[in-house]
């Protein structure tokens, strides 16, 4: 199946916009907010902010280019689970060593360094990233997923809006829809996340014209939470956050795509 393609200007705007929203939110958090639990296992807001603040993005982008890409954005989606333990260890250690003010400064510094690193980025740059060298446009698409989803995590924890960057959200939705189609190739189910994208997946009778017999539709927030394990299919159906019709329109066995 075709690999997802993204526009460098769009993914750059998405990353910078999402980081700005997160930084602005964290700047206003109280010490009590940092102690709030999140939906990410044992992490508090402290660990979440520490994780975001120690992002390697600016360092990767400011360093030398790798020779050639070894993975793409879909490869990143499939590989994230392998790094969960090390990510947790790093965030926990940083949270234990830092006070809220230090974490605010760390996150803001990451934002400033990222803005500098993304000024006039070379489209041919290959990022020497954690899971292997990756083209810069694909890399920034993965950062759109990371920051868009963690903005939702932060909003859920502190119980107020963090701000949604439309570019980051749109890229994240499209990448994860493509990951779904790669996991379950086929044409029998159409998954729609208006206005950001749609895909067909799951083996079975092929749809050729008119309304497909099996359709799943939800908004972007619901799709991102389903695809990343923040929300279960059963809970989403119970809360009427999904519209699903047809005998094959049950994606519970395919989700989450990453967690």
PDB file of C-alpha atoms in Angstrom:
ATOM      1  CA  UNK A   1       0.000   0.000   0.000  1.00  0.00           C
ATOM      2  CA  UNK A   2       1.173   3.614  -0.570  1.00  0.00           C
ATOM      3  CA  UNK A   3       3.202   5.157   2.228  1.00  0.00           C
ATOM      4  CA  UNK A   4       1.883   8.354   3.824  1.00  0.00           C
ATOM      5  CA  UNK A   5       3.370  11.578   2.508  1.00  0.00           C
ATOM      6  CA  UNK A   6       3.375  14.900   4.298  1.00  0.00           C
ATOM      7  CA  UNK A   7       4.222  18.484   3.441  1.00  0.00           C
ATOM      8  CA  UNK A   8       7.268  19.854   5.277  1.00  0.00           C
ATOM      9  CA  UNK A   9       5.676  23.255   5.877  1.00  0.00           C
ATOM     10  CA  UNK A  10       2.555  21.646   7.362  1.00  0.00           C
ATOM     11  CA  UNK A  11       4.378  19.280   9.732  1.00  0.00           C
ATOM     12  CA  UNK A  12       6.705  22.094  10.812  1.00  0.00           C
ATOM     13  CA  UNK A  13       3.767  24.371  11.630  1.00  0.00           C
ATOM     14  CA  UNK A  14       2.058  21.499  13.405  1.00  0.00           C
ATOM     15  CA  UNK A  15       5.007  20.689  15.633  1.00  0.00           C
ATOM     16  CA  UNK A  16       5.681  24.300  16.565  1.00  0.00           C
ATOM     17  CA  UNK A  17       2.006  25.051  17.159  1.00  0.00           C
ATOM     18  CA  UNK A  18       1.468  22.022  19.376  1.00  0.00           C
ATOM     19  CA  UNK A  19       4.610  22.711  21.413  1.00  0.00           C
ATOM     20  CA  UNK A  20       3.543  26.334  21.856  1.00  0.00           C
ATOM     21  CA  UNK A  21       0.130  25.301  23.202  1.00  0.00           C
ATOM     22  CA  UNK A  22       1.708  22.859  25.656  1.00  0.00           C
ATOM     23  CA  UNK A  23       4.323  25.358  26.827  1.00  0.00           C
ATOM     24  CA  UNK A  24       1.721  28.079  27.348  1.00  0.00           C
ATOM     25  CA  UNK A  25      -0.411  25.697  29.393  1.00  0.00           C
ATOM     26  CA  UNK A  26       2.458  24.430  31.552  1.00  0.00           C
ATOM     27  CA  UNK A  27       3.582  28.011  32.259  1.00  0.00           C
ATOM     28  CA  UNK A  28       0.327  28.558  34.134  1.00  0.00           C
ATOM     29  CA  UNK A  29       0.230  25.321  36.146  1.00  0.00           C
ATOM     30  CA  UNK A  30       0.386  25.423  39.928  1.00  0.00           C
ATOM     31  CA  UNK A  31       2.511  23.063  42.037  1.00  0.00           C
ATOM     32  CA  UNK A  32      -0.718  21.242  42.861  1.00  0.00           C
ATOM     33  CA  UNK A  33      -1.384  20.753  39.138  1.00  0.00           C
ATOM     34  CA  UNK A  34       1.990  19.060  38.742  1.00  0.00           C
ATOM     35  CA  UNK A  35       0.933  16.500  41.358  1.00  0.00           C
ATOM     36  CA  UNK A  36      -2.259  15.545  39.500  1.00  0.00           C
ATOM     37  CA  UNK A  37      -2.471  11.979  38.126  1.00  0.00           C
ATOM     38  CA  UNK A  38      -2.640  11.381  34.393  1.00  0.00           C
ATOM     39  CA  UNK A  39      -4.123   8.555  32.365  1.00  0.00           C
ATOM     40  CA  UNK A  40      -0.588   7.342  31.592  1.00  0.00           C
ATOM     41  CA  UNK A  41      -0.114   4.640  34.205  1.00  0.00           C
ATOM     42  CA  UNK A  42       1.707   5.950  37.278  1.00  0.00           C
ATOM     43  CA  UNK A  43       2.700   9.220  35.654  1.00  0.00           C
ATOM     44  CA  UNK A  44       1.647  12.478  37.229  1.00  0.00           C
ATOM     45  CA  UNK A  45       1.654  15.750  35.331  1.00  0.00           C
ATOM     46  CA  UNK A  46       5.233  16.060  36.627  1.00  0.00           C
ATOM     47  CA  UNK A  47       6.386  13.006  34.675  1.00  0.00           C
ATOM     48  CA  UNK A  48       4.457  14.049  31.576  1.00  0.00           C
ATOM     49  CA  UNK A  49       6.038  17.507  31.531  1.00  0.00           C
ATOM     50  CA  UNK A  50       9.469  15.999  32.215  1.00  0.00           C
ATOM     51  CA  UNK A  51       9.007  13.609  29.286  1.00  0.00           C
ATOM     52  CA  UNK A  52       8.120  16.458  26.950  1.00  0.00           C
ATOM     53  CA  UNK A  53      10.902  18.684  28.245  1.00  0.00           C
ATOM     54  CA  UNK A  54      13.665  16.160  27.635  1.00  0.00           C
ATOM     55  CA  UNK A  55      12.656  15.651  24.001  1.00  0.00           C
ATOM     56  CA  UNK A  56      15.673  15.052  21.754  1.00  0.00           C
ATOM     57  CA  UNK A  57      14.014  16.835  18.831  1.00  0.00           C
ATOM     58  CA  UNK A  58      16.100  20.025  18.823  1.00  0.00           C
ATOM     59  CA  UNK A  59      19.336  18.091  19.350  1.00  0.00           C
ATOM     60  CA  UNK A  60      18.552  15.725  16.489  1.00  0.00           C
ATOM     61  CA  UNK A  61      17.633  18.578  14.146  1.00  0.00           C
ATOM     62  CA  UNK A  62      20.655  20.717  15.038  1.00  0.00           C
ATOM     63  CA  UNK A  63      23.149  17.892  14.536  1.00  0.00           C
ATOM     64  CA  UNK A  64      24.538  16.398  11.341  1.00  0.00           C
ATOM     65  CA  UNK A  65      22.271  14.665   8.854  1.00  0.00           C
ATOM     66  CA  UNK A  66      22.350  10.891   8.568  1.00  0.00           C
ATOM     67  CA  UNK A  67      23.310   9.460   5.200  1.00  0.00           C
ATOM     68  CA  UNK A  68      19.990   7.865   4.315  1.00  0.00           C
ATOM     69  CA  UNK A  69      16.636   6.964   5.857  1.00  0.00           C
ATOM     70  CA  UNK A  70      16.238   3.535   7.450  1.00  0.00           C
ATOM     71  CA  UNK A  71      12.655   3.856   8.724  1.00  0.00           C
ATOM     72  CA  UNK A  72       9.601   5.897   7.823  1.00  0.00           C
ATOM     73  CA  UNK A  73       6.699   7.295   9.824  1.00  0.00           C
ATOM     74  CA  UNK A  74       4.846   3.968   9.803  1.00  0.00           C
ATOM     75  CA  UNK A  75       7.945   2.246  11.110  1.00  0.00           C
ATOM     76  CA  UNK A  76       7.951   4.680  14.012  1.00  0.00           C
ATOM     77  CA  UNK A  77       4.317   3.845  14.851  1.00  0.00           C
ATOM     78  CA  UNK A  78       5.172   0.155  14.979  1.00  0.00           C
ATOM     79  CA  UNK A  79       8.334   0.641  17.037  1.00  0.00           C
ATOM     80  CA  UNK A  80       7.105   2.918  19.828  1.00  0.00           C
ATOM     81  CA  UNK A  81       6.108   0.109  22.192  1.00  0.00           C
ATOM     82  CA  UNK A  82       9.706  -1.144  22.284  1.00  0.00           C
ATOM     83  CA  UNK A  83      10.848   2.091  23.934  1.00  0.00           C
ATOM     84  CA  UNK A  84       8.132   2.347  26.591  1.00  0.00           C
ATOM     85  CA  UNK A  85      10.293   1.142  29.476  1.00  0.00           C
ATOM     86  CA  UNK A  86      13.213   3.469  28.717  1.00  0.00           C
ATOM     87  CA  UNK A  87      10.874   6.432  28.196  1.00  0.00           C
ATOM     88  CA  UNK A  88       9.264   5.767  31.562  1.00  0.00           C
ATOM     89  CA  UNK A  89      12.622   5.429  33.310  1.00  0.00           C
ATOM     90  CA  UNK A  90      13.932   8.688  31.876  1.00  0.00           C
ATOM     91  CA  UNK A  91      10.807  10.706  32.685  1.00  0.00           C
ATOM     92  CA  UNK A  92      10.597   9.314  36.209  1.00  0.00           C
ATOM     93  CA  UNK A  93      14.249  10.108  36.931  1.00  0.00           C
ATOM     94  CA  UNK A  94      13.878  13.676  35.658  1.00  0.00           C
ATOM     95  CA  UNK A  95      10.669  14.197  37.630  1.00  0.00           C
ATOM     96  CA  UNK A  96      12.306  12.958  40.831  1.00  0.00           C
ATOM     97  CA  UNK A  97      15.196  15.390  40.394  1.00  0.00           C
ATOM     98  CA  UNK A  98      13.245  18.514  39.357  1.00  0.00           C
ATOM     99  CA  UNK A  99      10.798  20.944  40.906  1.00  0.00           C
ATOM    100  CA  UNK A 100       7.842  22.399  38.991  1.00  0.00           C
ATOM    101  CA  UNK A 101       9.692  25.625  38.196  1.00  0.00           C
ATOM    102  CA  UNK A 102      12.621  23.700  36.776  1.00  0.00           C
ATOM    103  CA  UNK A 103      10.316  21.584  34.632  1.00  0.00           C
ATOM    104  CA  UNK A 104       8.562  24.695  33.301  1.00  0.00           C
ATOM    105  CA  UNK A 105      11.940  26.110  32.325  1.00  0.00           C
ATOM    106  CA  UNK A 106      13.016  22.811  30.765  1.00  0.00           C
ATOM    107  CA  UNK A 107       9.906  22.656  28.603  1.00  0.00           C
ATOM    108  CA  UNK A 108      10.187  26.301  27.554  1.00  0.00           C
ATOM    109  CA  UNK A 109      13.834  25.787  26.620  1.00  0.00           C
ATOM    110  CA  UNK A 110      12.818  22.813  24.481  1.00  0.00           C
ATOM    111  CA  UNK A 111      10.269  25.036  22.719  1.00  0.00           C
ATOM    112  CA  UNK A 112      12.817  27.785  22.017  1.00  0.00           C
ATOM    113  CA  UNK A 113      15.471  25.347  20.822  1.00  0.00           C
ATOM    114  CA  UNK A 114      12.937  23.607  18.577  1.00  0.00           C
ATOM    115  CA  UNK A 115      11.881  26.905  17.019  1.00  0.00           C
ATOM    116  CA  UNK A 116      15.521  27.687  16.289  1.00  0.00           C
ATOM    117  CA  UNK A 117      16.257  24.222  14.889  1.00  0.00           C
ATOM    118  CA  UNK A 118      13.232  24.353  12.591  1.00  0.00           C
ATOM    119  CA  UNK A 119      14.138  27.673  11.030  1.00  0.00           C
ATOM    120  CA  UNK A 120      14.819  27.014   7.326  1.00  0.00           C
ATOM    121  CA  UNK A 121      15.142  23.256   7.834  1.00  0.00           C
ATOM    122  CA  UNK A 122      16.646  21.450   4.842  1.00  0.00           C
ATOM    123  CA  UNK A 123      13.991  19.217   3.192  1.00  0.00           C
ATOM    124  CA  UNK A 124      16.710  16.671   2.424  1.00  0.00           C
ATOM    125  CA  UNK A 125      17.806  16.400   6.055  1.00  0.00           C
ATOM    126  CA  UNK A 126      17.745  12.866   7.492  1.00  0.00           C
ATOM    127  CA  UNK A 127      17.233  12.731  11.251  1.00  0.00           C
ATOM    128  CA  UNK A 128      19.419  10.273  13.230  1.00  0.00           C
ATOM    129  CA  UNK A 129      16.515   9.369  15.521  1.00  0.00           C
ATOM    130  CA  UNK A 130      15.918   6.703  18.171  1.00  0.00           C
ATOM    131  CA  UNK A 131      14.461   3.995  15.925  1.00  0.00           C
ATOM    132  CA  UNK A 132      16.758   4.648  12.989  1.00  0.00           C
ATOM    133  CA  UNK A 133      17.496   7.421  10.517  1.00  0.00           C
ATOM    134  CA  UNK A 134      14.301   8.965   9.156  1.00  0.00           C
ATOM    135  CA  UNK A 135      13.545  11.684   6.601  1.00  0.00           C
ATOM    136  CA  UNK A 136      12.862  14.991   8.332  1.00  0.00           C
ATOM    137  CA  UNK A 137       9.288  15.298   7.018  1.00  0.00           C
ATOM    138  CA  UNK A 138       8.412  11.834   8.325  1.00  0.00           C
ATOM    139  CA  UNK A 139      10.154  12.605  11.611  1.00  0.00           C
ATOM    140  CA  UNK A 140       8.163  15.788  12.132  1.00  0.00           C
ATOM    141  CA  UNK A 141       4.966  13.891  11.305  1.00  0.00           C
ATOM    142  CA  UNK A 142       5.772  11.549  14.207  1.00  0.00           C
ATOM    143  CA  UNK A 143       6.344  14.590  16.430  1.00  0.00           C
ATOM    144  CA  UNK A 144       2.881  15.836  15.473  1.00  0.00           C
ATOM    145  CA  UNK A 145       1.466  12.583  16.869  1.00  0.00           C
ATOM    146  CA  UNK A 146       3.588  12.834  20.006  1.00  0.00           C
ATOM    147  CA  UNK A 147       2.710  16.420  20.858  1.00  0.00           C
ATOM    148  CA  UNK A 148      -0.929  16.329  19.744  1.00  0.00           C
ATOM    149  CA  UNK A 149      -1.676  13.260  21.867  1.00  0.00           C
ATOM    150  CA  UNK A 150       0.272  14.479  24.887  1.00  0.00           C
ATOM    151  CA  UNK A 151      -1.603  17.790  24.691  1.00  0.00           C
ATOM    152  CA  UNK A 152      -4.783  15.736  25.099  1.00  0.00           C
ATOM    153  CA  UNK A 153      -3.195  13.869  28.024  1.00  0.00           C
ATOM    154  CA  UNK A 154      -2.291  17.153  29.696  1.00  0.00           C
ATOM    155  CA  UNK A 155      -5.755  18.607  29.132  1.00  0.00           C
ATOM    156  CA  UNK A 156      -7.391  15.513  30.641  1.00  0.00           C
ATOM    157  CA  UNK A 157      -5.136  15.690  33.702  1.00  0.00           C
ATOM    158  CA  UNK A 158      -5.493  19.402  34.506  1.00  0.00           C
ATOM    159  CA  UNK A 159      -9.131  19.502  33.370  1.00  0.00           C
ATOM    160  CA  UNK A 160      -8.939  22.477  31.095  1.00  0.00           C
ATOM    161  CA  UNK A 161      -8.259  23.112  27.437  1.00  0.00           C
ATOM    162  CA  UNK A 162      -4.624  23.082  26.346  1.00  0.00           C
ATOM    163  CA  UNK A 163      -5.299  24.225  22.817  1.00  0.00           C
ATOM    164  CA  UNK A 164      -5.501  22.207  19.603  1.00  0.00           C
ATOM    165  CA  UNK A 165      -3.154  22.791  16.720  1.00  0.00           C
ATOM    166  CA  UNK A 166      -5.081  21.914  13.581  1.00  0.00           C
ATOM    167  CA  UNK A 167      -1.997  21.071  11.518  1.00  0.00           C
ATOM    168  CA  UNK A 168      -0.573  18.737  14.173  1.00  0.00           C
ATOM    169  CA  UNK A 169      -3.945  17.089  14.710  1.00  0.00           C
ATOM    170  CA  UNK A 170      -4.563  16.589  11.012  1.00  0.00           C
ATOM    171  CA  UNK A 171      -1.135  15.040  10.439  1.00  0.00           C
ATOM    172  CA  UNK A 172      -1.525  12.773  13.466  1.00  0.00           C
ATOM    173  CA  UNK A 173      -4.963  11.596  12.341  1.00  0.00           C
ATOM    174  CA  UNK A 174      -3.783  10.811   8.812  1.00  0.00           C
ATOM    175  CA  UNK A 175      -0.662   8.973   9.940  1.00  0.00           C
ATOM    176  CA  UNK A 176      -2.617   6.768  12.338  1.00  0.00           C
ATOM    177  CA  UNK A 177      -5.320   6.082   9.749  1.00  0.00           C
ATOM    178  CA  UNK A 178      -2.590   4.914   7.393  1.00  0.00           C
ATOM    179  CA  UNK A 179      -1.178   2.731  10.165  1.00  0.00           C
ATOM    180  CA  UNK A 180      -4.612   1.134  10.590  1.00  0.00           C
ATOM    181  CA  UNK A 181      -4.852   0.374   6.867  1.00  0.00           C
ATOM    182  CA  UNK A 182      -1.362  -1.128   6.960  1.00  0.00           C
ATOM    183  CA  UNK A 183      -2.290  -3.337   9.908  1.00  0.00           C
ATOM    184  CA  UNK A 184      -5.544  -4.563   8.341  1.00  0.00           C
ATOM    185  CA  UNK A 185      -5.347  -4.159   4.544  1.00  0.00           C
ATOM    186  CA  UNK A 186      -8.630  -4.368   2.701  1.00  0.00           C
ATOM    187  CA  UNK A 187     -11.577  -2.417   1.352  1.00  0.00           C
ATOM    188  CA  UNK A 188     -14.563  -3.641   3.355  1.00  0.00           C
ATOM    189  CA  UNK A 189     -14.589  -0.967   6.099  1.00  0.00           C
ATOM    190  CA  UNK A 190     -14.282   2.770   5.654  1.00  0.00           C
ATOM    191  CA  UNK A 191     -13.017   4.767   8.636  1.00  0.00           C
ATOM    192  CA  UNK A 192     -13.790   8.476   8.506  1.00  0.00           C
ATOM    193  CA  UNK A 193     -12.356  11.191  10.740  1.00  0.00           C
ATOM    194  CA  UNK A 194     -13.742  14.409   9.265  1.00  0.00           C
ATOM    195  CA  UNK A 195     -12.342  16.795   8.255  1.00  0.00           C
ATOM    196  CA  UNK A 196      -8.871  15.278   8.540  1.00  0.00           C
ATOM    197  CA  UNK A 197      -8.982  12.017   6.641  1.00  0.00           C
ATOM    198  CA  UNK A 198     -10.462   8.638   5.819  1.00  0.00           C
ATOM    199  CA  UNK A 199      -9.176   5.200   4.940  1.00  0.00           C
ATOM    200  CA  UNK A 200     -10.407   1.789   3.903  1.00  0.00           C
ATOM    201  CA  UNK A 201      -9.284  -1.346   5.680  1.00  0.00           C
ATOM    202  CA  UNK A 202     -10.145  -4.950   6.647  1.00  0.00           C
ATOM    203  CA  UNK A 203     -10.371  -7.823   4.202  1.00  0.00           C
ATOM    204  CA  UNK A 204     -13.792  -8.677   2.821  1.00  0.00           C
ATOM    205  CA  UNK A 205     -16.204  -7.625   0.094  1.00  0.00           C
ATOM    206  CA  UNK A 206     -14.811  -4.637  -1.769  1.00  0.00           C
ATOM    207  CA  UNK A 207     -16.799  -1.435  -1.859  1.00  0.00           C
ATOM    208  CA  UNK A 208     -17.106   0.062  -5.363  1.00  0.00           C
ATOM    209  CA  UNK A 209     -19.806   2.776  -5.339  1.00  0.00           C
ATOM    210  CA  UNK A 210     -22.230   4.592  -3.065  1.00  0.00           C
ATOM    211  CA  UNK A 211     -22.079   4.382   0.715  1.00  0.00           C
ATOM    212  CA  UNK A 212     -19.881   1.517   1.940  1.00  0.00           C
ATOM    213  CA  UNK A 213     -21.722  -1.226   3.871  1.00  0.00           C
ATOM    214  CA  UNK A 214     -19.337  -0.870   6.836  1.00  0.00           C
ATOM    215  CA  UNK A 215     -18.543   2.623   8.075  1.00  0.00           C
ATOM    216  CA  UNK A 216     -16.867   3.926  11.223  1.00  0.00           C
ATOM    217  CA  UNK A 217     -16.880   7.653  11.898  1.00  0.00           C
ATOM    218  CA  UNK A 218     -15.589   9.721  14.818  1.00  0.00           C
ATOM    219  CA  UNK A 219     -13.948  13.049  15.545  1.00  0.00           C
ATOM    220  CA  UNK A 220     -10.199  13.614  15.652  1.00  0.00           C
ATOM    221  CA  UNK A 221      -9.861  13.534  19.440  1.00  0.00           C
ATOM    222  CA  UNK A 222     -11.703  10.222  19.655  1.00  0.00           C
ATOM    223  CA  UNK A 223      -9.600   8.687  16.875  1.00  0.00           C
ATOM    224  CA  UNK A 224      -6.299   9.769  18.422  1.00  0.00           C
ATOM    225  CA  UNK A 225      -7.344   8.418  21.813  1.00  0.00           C
ATOM    226  CA  UNK A 226      -8.503   5.120  20.326  1.00  0.00           C
ATOM    227  CA  UNK A 227      -5.397   4.677  18.199  1.00  0.00           C
ATOM    228  CA  UNK A 228      -3.046   5.355  21.119  1.00  0.00           C
ATOM    229  CA  UNK A 229      -4.825   3.362  23.811  1.00  0.00           C
ATOM    230  CA  UNK A 230      -6.246   6.277  25.796  1.00  0.00           C
ATOM    231  CA  UNK A 231      -9.790   5.132  25.034  1.00  0.00           C
ATOM    232  CA  UNK A 232     -11.216   1.669  24.471  1.00  0.00           C
ATOM    233  CA  UNK A 233     -13.570   0.813  21.653  1.00  0.00           C
ATOM    234  CA  UNK A 234     -16.202  -0.318  24.158  1.00  0.00           C
ATOM    235  CA  UNK A 235     -16.017   2.920  26.138  1.00  0.00           C
ATOM    236  CA  UNK A 236     -16.173   5.019  23.006  1.00  0.00           C
ATOM    237  CA  UNK A 237     -19.246   3.170  21.772  1.00  0.00           C
ATOM    238  CA  UNK A 238     -20.928   3.464  25.164  1.00  0.00           C
ATOM    239  CA  UNK A 239     -20.301   7.204  25.201  1.00  0.00           C
ATOM    240  CA  UNK A 240     -21.617   7.572  21.634  1.00  0.00           C
ATOM    241  CA  UNK A 241     -18.269   8.943  20.477  1.00  0.00           C
ATOM    242  CA  UNK A 242     -18.260   6.557  17.503  1.00  0.00           C
ATOM    243  CA  UNK A 243     -20.807   5.991  14.764  1.00  0.00           C
ATOM    244  CA  UNK A 244     -20.402   2.461  13.414  1.00  0.00           C
ATOM    245  CA  UNK A 245     -22.616   0.631  10.943  1.00  0.00           C
ATOM    246  CA  UNK A 246     -22.261  -2.750   9.271  1.00  0.00           C
ATOM    247  CA  UNK A 247     -21.337  -6.266  10.344  1.00  0.00           C
ATOM    248  CA  UNK A 248     -17.595  -5.628  10.013  1.00  0.00           C
ATOM    249  CA  UNK A 249     -17.522  -2.164  11.604  1.00  0.00           C
ATOM    250  CA  UNK A 250     -15.876  -3.267  14.829  1.00  0.00           C
ATOM    251  CA  UNK A 251     -12.228  -2.252  15.167  1.00  0.00           C
ATOM    252  CA  UNK A 252     -11.767  -3.425  18.743  1.00  0.00           C
ATOM    253  CA  UNK A 253      -9.429  -6.231  17.675  1.00  0.00           C
ATOM    254  CA  UNK A 254      -7.148  -3.836  15.781  1.00  0.00           C
ATOM    255  CA  UNK A 255      -6.774  -1.084  18.370  1.00  0.00           C
ATOM    256  CA  UNK A 256      -4.738   0.445  19.837  1.00  0.00           C
ATOM    257  CA  UNK A 257      -2.149   0.916  17.132  1.00  0.00           C
ATOM    258  CA  UNK A 258       0.369   2.261  19.646  1.00  0.00           C
ATOM    259  CA  UNK A 259       0.294   2.844  23.372  1.00  0.00           C
TER     260      UNK A 259
END
